[in-house]
Coordinates of C-alpha atoms (C1' of nucleotides) in Angstrom, one line a residue:
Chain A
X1430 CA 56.0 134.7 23.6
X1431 CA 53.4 137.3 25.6
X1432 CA 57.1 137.7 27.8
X1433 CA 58.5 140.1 25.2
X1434 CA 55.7 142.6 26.1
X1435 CA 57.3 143.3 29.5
X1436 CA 60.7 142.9 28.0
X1437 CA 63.7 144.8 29.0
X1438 CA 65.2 146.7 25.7
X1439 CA 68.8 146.0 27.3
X1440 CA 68.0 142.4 26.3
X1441 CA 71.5 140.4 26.8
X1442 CA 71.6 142.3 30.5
X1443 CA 68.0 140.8 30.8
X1444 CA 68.6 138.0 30.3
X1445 CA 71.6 137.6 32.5
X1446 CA 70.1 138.6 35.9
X1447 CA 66.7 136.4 35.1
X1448 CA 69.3 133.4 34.4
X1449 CA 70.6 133.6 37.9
X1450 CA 67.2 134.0 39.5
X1451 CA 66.4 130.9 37.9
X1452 CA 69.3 129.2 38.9
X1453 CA 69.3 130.8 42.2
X1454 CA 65.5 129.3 42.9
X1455 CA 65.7 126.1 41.5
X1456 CA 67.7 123.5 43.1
X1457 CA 69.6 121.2 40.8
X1458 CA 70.7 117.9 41.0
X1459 CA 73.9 117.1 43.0
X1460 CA 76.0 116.9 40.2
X1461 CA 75.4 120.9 39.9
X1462 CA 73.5 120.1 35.9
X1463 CA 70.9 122.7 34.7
X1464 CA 68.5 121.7 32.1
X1465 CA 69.7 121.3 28.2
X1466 CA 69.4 125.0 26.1
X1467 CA 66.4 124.0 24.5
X1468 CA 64.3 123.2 27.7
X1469 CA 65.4 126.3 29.5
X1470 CA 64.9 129.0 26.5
X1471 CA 61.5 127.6 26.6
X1472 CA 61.3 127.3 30.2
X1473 CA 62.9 131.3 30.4
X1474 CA 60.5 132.5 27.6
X1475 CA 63.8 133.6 25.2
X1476 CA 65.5 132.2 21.9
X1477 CA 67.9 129.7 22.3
X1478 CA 70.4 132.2 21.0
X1479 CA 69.7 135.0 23.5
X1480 CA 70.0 132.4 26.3
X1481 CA 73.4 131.4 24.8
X1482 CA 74.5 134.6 25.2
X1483 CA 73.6 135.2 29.4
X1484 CA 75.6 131.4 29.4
X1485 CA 78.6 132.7 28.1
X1486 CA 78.6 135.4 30.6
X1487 CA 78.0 133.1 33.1
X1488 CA 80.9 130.7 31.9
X1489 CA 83.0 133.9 30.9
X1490 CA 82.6 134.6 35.3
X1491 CA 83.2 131.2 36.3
X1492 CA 79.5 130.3 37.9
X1493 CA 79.3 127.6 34.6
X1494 CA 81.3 125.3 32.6
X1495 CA 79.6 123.7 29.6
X1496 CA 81.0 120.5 27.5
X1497 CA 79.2 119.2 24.5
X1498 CA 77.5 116.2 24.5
X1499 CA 77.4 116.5 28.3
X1500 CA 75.3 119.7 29.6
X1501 CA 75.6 122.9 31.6
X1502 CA 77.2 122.9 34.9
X1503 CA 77.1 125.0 37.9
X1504 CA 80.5 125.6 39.8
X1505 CA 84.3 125.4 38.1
X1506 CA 85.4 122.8 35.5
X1507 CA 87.1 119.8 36.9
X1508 CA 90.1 119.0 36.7
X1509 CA 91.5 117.4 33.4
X1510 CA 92.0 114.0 34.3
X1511 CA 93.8 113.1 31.7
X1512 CA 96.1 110.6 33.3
X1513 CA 95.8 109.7 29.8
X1514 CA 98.0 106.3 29.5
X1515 CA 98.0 106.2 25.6
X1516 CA 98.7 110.1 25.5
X1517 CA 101.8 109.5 28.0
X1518 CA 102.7 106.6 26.4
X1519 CA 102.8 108.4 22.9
X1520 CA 105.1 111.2 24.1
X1521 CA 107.5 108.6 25.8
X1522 CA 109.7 105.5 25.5
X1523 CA 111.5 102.9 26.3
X1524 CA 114.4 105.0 28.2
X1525 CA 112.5 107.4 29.7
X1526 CA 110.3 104.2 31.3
X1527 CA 112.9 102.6 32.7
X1528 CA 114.5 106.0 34.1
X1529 CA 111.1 106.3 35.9
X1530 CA 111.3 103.1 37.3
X1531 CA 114.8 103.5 38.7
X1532 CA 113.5 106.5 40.1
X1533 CA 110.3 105.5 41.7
X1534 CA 110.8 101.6 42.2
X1535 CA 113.3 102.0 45.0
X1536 CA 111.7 104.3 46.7
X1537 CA 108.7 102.0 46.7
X1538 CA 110.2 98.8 47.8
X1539 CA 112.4 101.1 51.0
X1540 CA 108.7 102.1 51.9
X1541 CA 106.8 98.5 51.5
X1542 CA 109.7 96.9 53.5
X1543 CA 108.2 99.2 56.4
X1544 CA 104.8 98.5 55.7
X1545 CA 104.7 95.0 54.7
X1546 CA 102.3 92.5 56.0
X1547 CA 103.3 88.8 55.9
X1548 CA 100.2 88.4 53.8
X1549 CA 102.4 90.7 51.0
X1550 CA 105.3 88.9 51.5
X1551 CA 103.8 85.4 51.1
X1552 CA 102.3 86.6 47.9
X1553 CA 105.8 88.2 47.3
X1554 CA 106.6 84.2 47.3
X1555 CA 104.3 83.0 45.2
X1556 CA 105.2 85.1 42.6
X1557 CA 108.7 84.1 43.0
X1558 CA 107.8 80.4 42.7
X1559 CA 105.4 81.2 39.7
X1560 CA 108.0 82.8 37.7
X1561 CA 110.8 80.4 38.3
X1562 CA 108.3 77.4 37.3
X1563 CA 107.1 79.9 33.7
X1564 CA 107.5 78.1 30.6
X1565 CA 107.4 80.8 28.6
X1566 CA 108.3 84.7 28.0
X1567 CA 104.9 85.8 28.6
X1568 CA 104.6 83.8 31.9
X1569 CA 107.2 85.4 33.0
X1570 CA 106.9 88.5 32.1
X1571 CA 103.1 88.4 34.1
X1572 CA 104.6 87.4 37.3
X1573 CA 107.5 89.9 37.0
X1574 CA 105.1 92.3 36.4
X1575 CA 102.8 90.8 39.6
X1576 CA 105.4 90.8 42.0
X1577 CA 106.3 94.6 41.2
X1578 CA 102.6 95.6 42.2
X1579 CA 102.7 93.4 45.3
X1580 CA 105.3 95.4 46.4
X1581 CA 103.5 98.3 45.5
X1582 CA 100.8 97.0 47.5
X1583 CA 102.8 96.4 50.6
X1584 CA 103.0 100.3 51.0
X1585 CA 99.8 100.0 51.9
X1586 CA 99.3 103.6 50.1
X1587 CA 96.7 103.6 47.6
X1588 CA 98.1 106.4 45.7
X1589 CA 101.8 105.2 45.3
X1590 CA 99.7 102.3 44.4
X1591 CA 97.6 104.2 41.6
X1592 CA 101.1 106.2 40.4
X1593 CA 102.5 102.3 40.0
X1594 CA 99.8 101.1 38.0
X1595 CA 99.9 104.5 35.7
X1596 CA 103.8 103.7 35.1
X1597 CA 103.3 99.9 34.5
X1598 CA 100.4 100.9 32.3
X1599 CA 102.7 103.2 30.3
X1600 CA 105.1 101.1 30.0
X1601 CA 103.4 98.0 28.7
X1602 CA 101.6 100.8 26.1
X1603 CA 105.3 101.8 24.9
X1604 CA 107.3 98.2 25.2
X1605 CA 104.4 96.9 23.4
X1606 CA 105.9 96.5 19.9
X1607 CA 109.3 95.2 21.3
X1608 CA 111.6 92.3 19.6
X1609 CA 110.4 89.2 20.9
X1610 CA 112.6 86.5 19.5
X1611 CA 115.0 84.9 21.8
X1612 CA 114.9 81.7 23.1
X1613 CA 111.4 80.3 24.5
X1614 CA 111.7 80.9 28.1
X1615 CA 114.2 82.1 30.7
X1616 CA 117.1 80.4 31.4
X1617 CA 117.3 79.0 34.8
X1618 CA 120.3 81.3 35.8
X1619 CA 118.6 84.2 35.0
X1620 CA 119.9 87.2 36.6
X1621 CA 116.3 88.6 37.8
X1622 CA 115.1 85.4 39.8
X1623 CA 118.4 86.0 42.7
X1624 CA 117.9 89.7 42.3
X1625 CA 113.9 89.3 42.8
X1626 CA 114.5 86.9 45.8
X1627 CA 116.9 89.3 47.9
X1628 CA 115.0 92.3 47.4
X1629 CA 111.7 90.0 48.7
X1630 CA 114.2 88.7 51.8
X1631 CA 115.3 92.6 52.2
X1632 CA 111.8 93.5 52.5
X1633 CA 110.9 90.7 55.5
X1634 CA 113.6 91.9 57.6
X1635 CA 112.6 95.3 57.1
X1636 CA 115.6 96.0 55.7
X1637 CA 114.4 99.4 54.1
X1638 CA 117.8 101.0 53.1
X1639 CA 118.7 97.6 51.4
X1640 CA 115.6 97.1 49.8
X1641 CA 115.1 100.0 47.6
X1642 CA 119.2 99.6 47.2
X1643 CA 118.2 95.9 45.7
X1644 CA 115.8 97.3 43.8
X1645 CA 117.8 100.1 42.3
X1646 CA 120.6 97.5 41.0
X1647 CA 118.3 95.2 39.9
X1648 CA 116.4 98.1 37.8
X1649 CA 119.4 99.3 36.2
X1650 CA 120.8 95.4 35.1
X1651 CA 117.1 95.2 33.7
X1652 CA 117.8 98.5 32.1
X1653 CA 121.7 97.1 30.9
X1654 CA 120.4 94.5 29.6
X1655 CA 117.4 96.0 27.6
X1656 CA 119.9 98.1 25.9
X1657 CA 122.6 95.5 24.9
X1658 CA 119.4 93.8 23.0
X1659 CA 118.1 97.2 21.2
X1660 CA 122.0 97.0 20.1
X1661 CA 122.5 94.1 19.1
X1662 CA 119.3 94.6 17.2
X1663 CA 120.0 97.5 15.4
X1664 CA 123.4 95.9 14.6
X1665 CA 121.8 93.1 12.9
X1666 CA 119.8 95.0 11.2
Chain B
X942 CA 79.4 62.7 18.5
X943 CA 81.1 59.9 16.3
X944 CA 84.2 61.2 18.7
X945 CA 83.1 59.2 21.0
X946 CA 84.6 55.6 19.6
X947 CA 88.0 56.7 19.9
X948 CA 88.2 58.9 22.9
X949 CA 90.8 58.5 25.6
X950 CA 88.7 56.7 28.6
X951 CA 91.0 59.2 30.6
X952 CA 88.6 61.8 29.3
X953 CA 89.7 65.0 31.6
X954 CA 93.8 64.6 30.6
X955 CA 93.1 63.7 27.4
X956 CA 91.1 67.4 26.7
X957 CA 93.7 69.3 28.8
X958 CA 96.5 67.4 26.5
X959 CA 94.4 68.6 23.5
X960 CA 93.5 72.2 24.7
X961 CA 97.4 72.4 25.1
X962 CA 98.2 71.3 21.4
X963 CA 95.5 73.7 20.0
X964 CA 96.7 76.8 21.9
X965 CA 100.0 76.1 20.6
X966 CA 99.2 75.5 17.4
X967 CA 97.0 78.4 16.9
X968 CA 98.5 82.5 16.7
X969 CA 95.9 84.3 18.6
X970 CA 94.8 87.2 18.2
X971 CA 97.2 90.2 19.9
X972 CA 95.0 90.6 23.1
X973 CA 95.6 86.9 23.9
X974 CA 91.8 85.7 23.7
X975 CA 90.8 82.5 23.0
X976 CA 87.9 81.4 21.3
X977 CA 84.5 81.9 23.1
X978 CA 83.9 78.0 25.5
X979 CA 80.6 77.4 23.0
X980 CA 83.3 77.6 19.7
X981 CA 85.8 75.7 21.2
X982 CA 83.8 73.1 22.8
X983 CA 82.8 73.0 19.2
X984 CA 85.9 72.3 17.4
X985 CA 87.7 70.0 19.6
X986 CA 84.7 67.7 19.8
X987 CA 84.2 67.6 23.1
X988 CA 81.2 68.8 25.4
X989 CA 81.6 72.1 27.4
X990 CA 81.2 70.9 30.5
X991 CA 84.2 68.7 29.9
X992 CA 86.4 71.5 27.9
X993 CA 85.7 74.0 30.8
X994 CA 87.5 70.9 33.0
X995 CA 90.3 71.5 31.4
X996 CA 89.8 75.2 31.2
X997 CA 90.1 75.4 35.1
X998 CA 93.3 73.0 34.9
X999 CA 95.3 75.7 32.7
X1000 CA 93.5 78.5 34.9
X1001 CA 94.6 77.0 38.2
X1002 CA 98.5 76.7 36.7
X1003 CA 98.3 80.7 35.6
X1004 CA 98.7 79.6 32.0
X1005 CA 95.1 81.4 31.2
X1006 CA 92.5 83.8 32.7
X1007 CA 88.9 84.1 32.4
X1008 CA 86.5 86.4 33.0
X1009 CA 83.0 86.4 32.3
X1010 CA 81.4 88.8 29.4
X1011 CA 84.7 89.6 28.7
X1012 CA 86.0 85.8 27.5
X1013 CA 89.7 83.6 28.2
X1014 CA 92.9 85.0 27.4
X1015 CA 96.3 83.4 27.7
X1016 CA 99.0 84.8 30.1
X1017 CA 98.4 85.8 33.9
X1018 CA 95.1 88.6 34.7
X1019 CA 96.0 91.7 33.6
X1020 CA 95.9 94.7 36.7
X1021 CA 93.0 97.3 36.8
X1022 CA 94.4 100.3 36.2
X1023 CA 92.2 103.3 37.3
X1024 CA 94.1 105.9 36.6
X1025 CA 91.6 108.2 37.3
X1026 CA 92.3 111.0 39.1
X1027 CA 88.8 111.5 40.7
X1028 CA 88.8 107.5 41.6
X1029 CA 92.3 108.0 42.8
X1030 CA 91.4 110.5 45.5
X1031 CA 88.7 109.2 46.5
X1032 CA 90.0 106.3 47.6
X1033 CA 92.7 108.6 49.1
X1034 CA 93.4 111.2 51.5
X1035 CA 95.8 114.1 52.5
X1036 CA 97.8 111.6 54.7
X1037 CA 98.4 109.3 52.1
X1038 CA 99.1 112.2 49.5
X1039 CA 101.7 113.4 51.9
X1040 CA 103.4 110.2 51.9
X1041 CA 103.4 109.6 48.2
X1042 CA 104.8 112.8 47.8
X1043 CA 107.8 112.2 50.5
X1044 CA 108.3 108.8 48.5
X1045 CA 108.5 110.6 45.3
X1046 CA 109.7 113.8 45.0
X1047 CA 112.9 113.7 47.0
X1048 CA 114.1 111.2 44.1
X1049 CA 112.7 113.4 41.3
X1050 CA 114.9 116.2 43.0
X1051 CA 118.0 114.2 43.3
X1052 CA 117.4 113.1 39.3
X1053 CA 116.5 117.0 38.3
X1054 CA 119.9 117.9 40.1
X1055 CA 121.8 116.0 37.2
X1056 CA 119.6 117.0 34.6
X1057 CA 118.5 121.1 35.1
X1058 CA 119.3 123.0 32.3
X1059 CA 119.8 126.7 33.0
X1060 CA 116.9 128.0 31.8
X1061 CA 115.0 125.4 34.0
X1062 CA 117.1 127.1 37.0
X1063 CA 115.9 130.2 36.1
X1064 CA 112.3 129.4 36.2
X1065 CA 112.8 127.9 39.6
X1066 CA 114.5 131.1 41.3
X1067 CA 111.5 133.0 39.4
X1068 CA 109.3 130.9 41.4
X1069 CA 111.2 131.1 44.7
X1070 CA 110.7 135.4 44.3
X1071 CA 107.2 135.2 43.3
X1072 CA 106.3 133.0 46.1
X1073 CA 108.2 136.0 48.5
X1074 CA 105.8 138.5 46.8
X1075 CA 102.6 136.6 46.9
X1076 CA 100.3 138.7 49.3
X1077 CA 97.7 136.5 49.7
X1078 CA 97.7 132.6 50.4
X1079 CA 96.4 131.1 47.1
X1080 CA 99.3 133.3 44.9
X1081 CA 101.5 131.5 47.2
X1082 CA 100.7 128.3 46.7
X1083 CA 100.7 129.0 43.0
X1084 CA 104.3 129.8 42.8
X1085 CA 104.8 127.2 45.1
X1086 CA 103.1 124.4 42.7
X1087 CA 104.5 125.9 39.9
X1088 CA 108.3 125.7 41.5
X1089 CA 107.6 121.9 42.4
X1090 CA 106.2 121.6 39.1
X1091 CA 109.8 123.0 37.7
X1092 CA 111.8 120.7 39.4
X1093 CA 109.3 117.7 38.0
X1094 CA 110.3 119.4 34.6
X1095 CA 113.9 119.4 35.2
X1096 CA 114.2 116.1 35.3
X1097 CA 113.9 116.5 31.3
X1098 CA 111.5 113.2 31.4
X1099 CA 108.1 113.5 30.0
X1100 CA 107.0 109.9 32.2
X1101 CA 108.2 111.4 35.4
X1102 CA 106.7 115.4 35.0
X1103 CA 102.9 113.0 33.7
X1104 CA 102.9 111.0 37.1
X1105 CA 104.1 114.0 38.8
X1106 CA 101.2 115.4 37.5
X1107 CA 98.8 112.9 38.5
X1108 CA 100.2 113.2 42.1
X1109 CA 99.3 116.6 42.2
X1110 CA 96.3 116.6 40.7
X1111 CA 95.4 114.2 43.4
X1112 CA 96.5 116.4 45.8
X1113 CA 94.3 119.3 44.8
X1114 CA 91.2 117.3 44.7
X1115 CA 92.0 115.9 48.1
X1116 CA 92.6 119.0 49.6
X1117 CA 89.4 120.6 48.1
X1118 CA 87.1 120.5 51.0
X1119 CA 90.5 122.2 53.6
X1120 CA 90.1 124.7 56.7
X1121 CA 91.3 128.0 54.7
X1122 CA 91.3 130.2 57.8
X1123 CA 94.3 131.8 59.1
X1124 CA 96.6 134.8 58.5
X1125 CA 95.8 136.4 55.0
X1126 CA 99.3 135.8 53.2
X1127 CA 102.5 134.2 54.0
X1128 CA 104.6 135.4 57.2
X1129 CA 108.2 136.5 55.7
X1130 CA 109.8 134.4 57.6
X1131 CA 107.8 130.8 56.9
X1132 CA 109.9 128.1 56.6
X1133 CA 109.2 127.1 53.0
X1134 CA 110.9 130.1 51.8
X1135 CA 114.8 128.9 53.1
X1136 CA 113.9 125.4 52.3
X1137 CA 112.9 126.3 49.1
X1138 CA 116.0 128.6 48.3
X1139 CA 118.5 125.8 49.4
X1140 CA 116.9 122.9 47.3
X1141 CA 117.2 125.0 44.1
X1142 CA 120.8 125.7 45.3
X1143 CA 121.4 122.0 45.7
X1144 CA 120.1 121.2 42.2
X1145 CA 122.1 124.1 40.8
X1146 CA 125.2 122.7 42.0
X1147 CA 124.5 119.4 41.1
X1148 CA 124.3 118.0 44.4
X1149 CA 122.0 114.9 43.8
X1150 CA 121.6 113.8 47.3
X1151 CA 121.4 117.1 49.2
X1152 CA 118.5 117.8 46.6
X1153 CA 117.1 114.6 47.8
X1154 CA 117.7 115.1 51.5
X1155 CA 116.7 118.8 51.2
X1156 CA 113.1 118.1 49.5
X1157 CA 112.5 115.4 52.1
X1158 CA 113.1 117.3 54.7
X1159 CA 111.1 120.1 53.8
X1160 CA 107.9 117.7 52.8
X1161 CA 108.4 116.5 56.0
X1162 CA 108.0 119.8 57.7
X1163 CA 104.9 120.3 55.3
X1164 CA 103.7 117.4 56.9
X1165 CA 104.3 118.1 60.4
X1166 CA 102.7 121.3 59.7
X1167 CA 99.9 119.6 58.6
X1168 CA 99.5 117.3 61.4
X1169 CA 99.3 120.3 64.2
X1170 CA 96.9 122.5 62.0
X1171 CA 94.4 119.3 61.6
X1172 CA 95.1 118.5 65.2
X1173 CA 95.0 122.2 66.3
X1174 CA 91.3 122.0 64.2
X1175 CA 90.5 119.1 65.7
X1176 CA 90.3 120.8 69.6
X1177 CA 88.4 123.5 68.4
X1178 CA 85.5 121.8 67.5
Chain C
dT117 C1' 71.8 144.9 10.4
dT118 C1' 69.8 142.3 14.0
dG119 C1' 67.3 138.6 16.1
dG120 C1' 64.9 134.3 15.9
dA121 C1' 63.7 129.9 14.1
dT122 C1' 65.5 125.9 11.9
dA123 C1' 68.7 122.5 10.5
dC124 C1' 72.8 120.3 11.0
dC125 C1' 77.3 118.6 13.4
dA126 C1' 80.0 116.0 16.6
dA127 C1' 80.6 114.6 21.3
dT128 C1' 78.3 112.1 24.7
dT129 C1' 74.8 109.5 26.9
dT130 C1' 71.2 106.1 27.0
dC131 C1' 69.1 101.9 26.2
dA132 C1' 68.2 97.6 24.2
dT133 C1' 70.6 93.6 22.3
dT134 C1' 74.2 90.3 22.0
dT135 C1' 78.0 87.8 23.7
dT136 C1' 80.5 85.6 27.4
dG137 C1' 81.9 82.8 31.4
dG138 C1' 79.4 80.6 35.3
dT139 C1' 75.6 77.8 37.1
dT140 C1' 71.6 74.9 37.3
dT141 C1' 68.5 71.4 35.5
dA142 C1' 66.8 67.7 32.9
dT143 C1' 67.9 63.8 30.0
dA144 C1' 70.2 60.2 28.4
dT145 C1' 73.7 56.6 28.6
dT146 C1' 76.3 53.2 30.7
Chain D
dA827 C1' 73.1 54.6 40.6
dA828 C1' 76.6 57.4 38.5
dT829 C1' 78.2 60.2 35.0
dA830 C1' 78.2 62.9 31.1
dT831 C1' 75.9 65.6 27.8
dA832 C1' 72.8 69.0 26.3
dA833 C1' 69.9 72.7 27.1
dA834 C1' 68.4 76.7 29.7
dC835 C1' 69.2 80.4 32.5
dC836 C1' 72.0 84.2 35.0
dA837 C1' 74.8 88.3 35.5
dA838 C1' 78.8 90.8 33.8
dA839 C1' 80.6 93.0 29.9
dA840 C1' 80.8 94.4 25.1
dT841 C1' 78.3 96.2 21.1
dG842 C1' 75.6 99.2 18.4
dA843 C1' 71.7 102.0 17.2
dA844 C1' 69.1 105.9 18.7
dA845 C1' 68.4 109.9 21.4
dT846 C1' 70.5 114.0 23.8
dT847 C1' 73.3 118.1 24.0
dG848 C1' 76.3 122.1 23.3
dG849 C1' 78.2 124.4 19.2
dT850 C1' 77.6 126.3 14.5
dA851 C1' 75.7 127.6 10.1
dT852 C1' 71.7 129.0 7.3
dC853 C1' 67.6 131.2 6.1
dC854 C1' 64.0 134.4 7.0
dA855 C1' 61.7 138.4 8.8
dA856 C1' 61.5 142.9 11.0

DNA sequence: TTGGATACCAATTTCATTTTGGTTTATATT
DNA sequence: AATATAAACCAAAATGAAATTGGTATCCAA
């Protein structure tokens, strides 16, 4: 330690402005990381504790963020990213899902019935076909769910895309515990397979206004229907 | 392989047939997976060569999914869901943001319009004469976030305010790297400042579909705006 | 009382190992 | 000769132990 000869006797101050010389000089890596405390008291010829101290001044201004575990930083903290799915899905349910939809969905399907390629719509088809020929629930349920994004995907928008895929997420996360007793697969008649097909024929003729109107009906006999079940199960119980 | 003696000279049906019974039989685990191809192979007595035969029959009918290090489940492939912001806008950009946000946020209007409490209104006209005060261009857009923020709020579901969230969230990151030059605050007279006002008037009165039409029309002058300063930026260089 | 060294904690990363579906090759077996 | 089986190998993914890192408490000395 022959630095503490020369030493300034305002020591945090010191400290402080020979930090930012450092980090002015050196050049750091592109993510913007210094090097861990312990290198850089050594490397700065000060206690790990006194260095701590010119940090938080640093992070106090802004120039730093630090995160255990991870490092130092130069530049502002990033943006929480928490499109946390479990943390949504914990502070929502099964209404407030299916009010999303109806608000979103629509709007979705009136904007891939302007954007759709025939490639969508053909894989529109197949997932009609699929679900029609599903022996079971779960079949079902997967090309339901696969049609949906197709649409999605027929915006050709990446991000209304991503917004989708954070709502489907959610609301697999929060109908995950549902009843499932019921008979083994759905009836032939079943109200979504006409529903599914005109909102798939509005969407090939570019019928934008009737498409997300489609949509919205079917999403709200979905929605009907999910509640008659949580009644009826609530009533048997 | 004493299995041999009695084994169906239709070798490939015969697995699929058997594969079939065992799946049914046996309550897998929540997830869906199966048994690793080695185990299986294993305990129907047949080779794996011949058990991944009838692997690929179920796959190619949607009944399972496979994928490797990660093993077979039943049901159709589940959808990658990055909902990370950072992912999200990278793969994104301000047009595309500007499009989600004229698919979405007309609709989350028109549902806020039935759902505002009072003090939500209140907020929102807080907003509306903070933004009128803001002397410099980032206050602005503050208040301005903070009012479309509101309105997200408003809609009294916690599913809707998340994704709205996520949008916006996008939006910041993908407008990081934006030409900031210009006039130093907002003119009095810019025309967010009526089109704000009358959108918090429709959703005070409860009109759901001039809140809609009102927010649509003004993220499409946003977006107009947009285009000329980009295009405007564009010449200059 | 203050500052420095040390030890410890929990979050995170790193790295080697294991597991898994996919593919190739050699060896029987008919 | 044709086919099927077993074994080996590959790359993607999961797993788990160990190391790294910012944060905190403790002890010691000046």
């Amino acid at each position: 330690m022959d630095m503490l000869t020369d030493a300034d006797p305002h020591a945090e101050k010191g400290t402080v402005t020979q930090l930012r010389a450092f980090l002015a000089q050196s050049d750091l890596s592109e993510e913007g990381r210094l090097p861990p405390e312990r290198e850089l008291s050594a490397a700065l010829g000060v206690s790990r504790a006194e260095l701590r101290k010119a940090l938080d001044v640093l992070e106090a201004e802004g120039q730093i963020w630090r995160h255990v575990g991870k490092g130092t930083f130069m530049g502002s903290r990033p943006l929480d990213t928490f499109a946390d799915i479990t943390a949504l899905a914990r502070r929502s349910n099964p209404a407030e899902v299916m009010r999303a939809r109806i608000v979103i969905e629509p709007e979705i399907a009136r904007a891939a019935a302007f954007t759709a390629t025939p490639a969508d719509i053909a894989e529109m088809r197949l997932c009609l076909a699929r679900s029609r020929q599903a022996d079971s629930w779960r079949q079902y349920e997967g090309w339901d769910t696969r049609l949906h994004r197709t649409i999605a995907e027929a915006t050709q928008n990446g991000l209304l895309l991503g917004l989708f895929d954070t709502l489907n997420a959610v609301r697999r996360a929060v109908t995950w515990g549902r009843l499932r007793a019921l008979p083994v697969k759905p009836a032939p008649d079943h109200h979504s397979f006409k529903e599914h097909e005109s909102i798939v024929d509005a969407i090939e003729h570019r019928d934008m206004a009737g498409a997300a109107n489609l949509m919205r009906n079917h999403l709200r006999t979905v929605e009907r229907k999910l509640l008659d079940k949580q009644l009826r199960a609530s009533e048997e119980s």
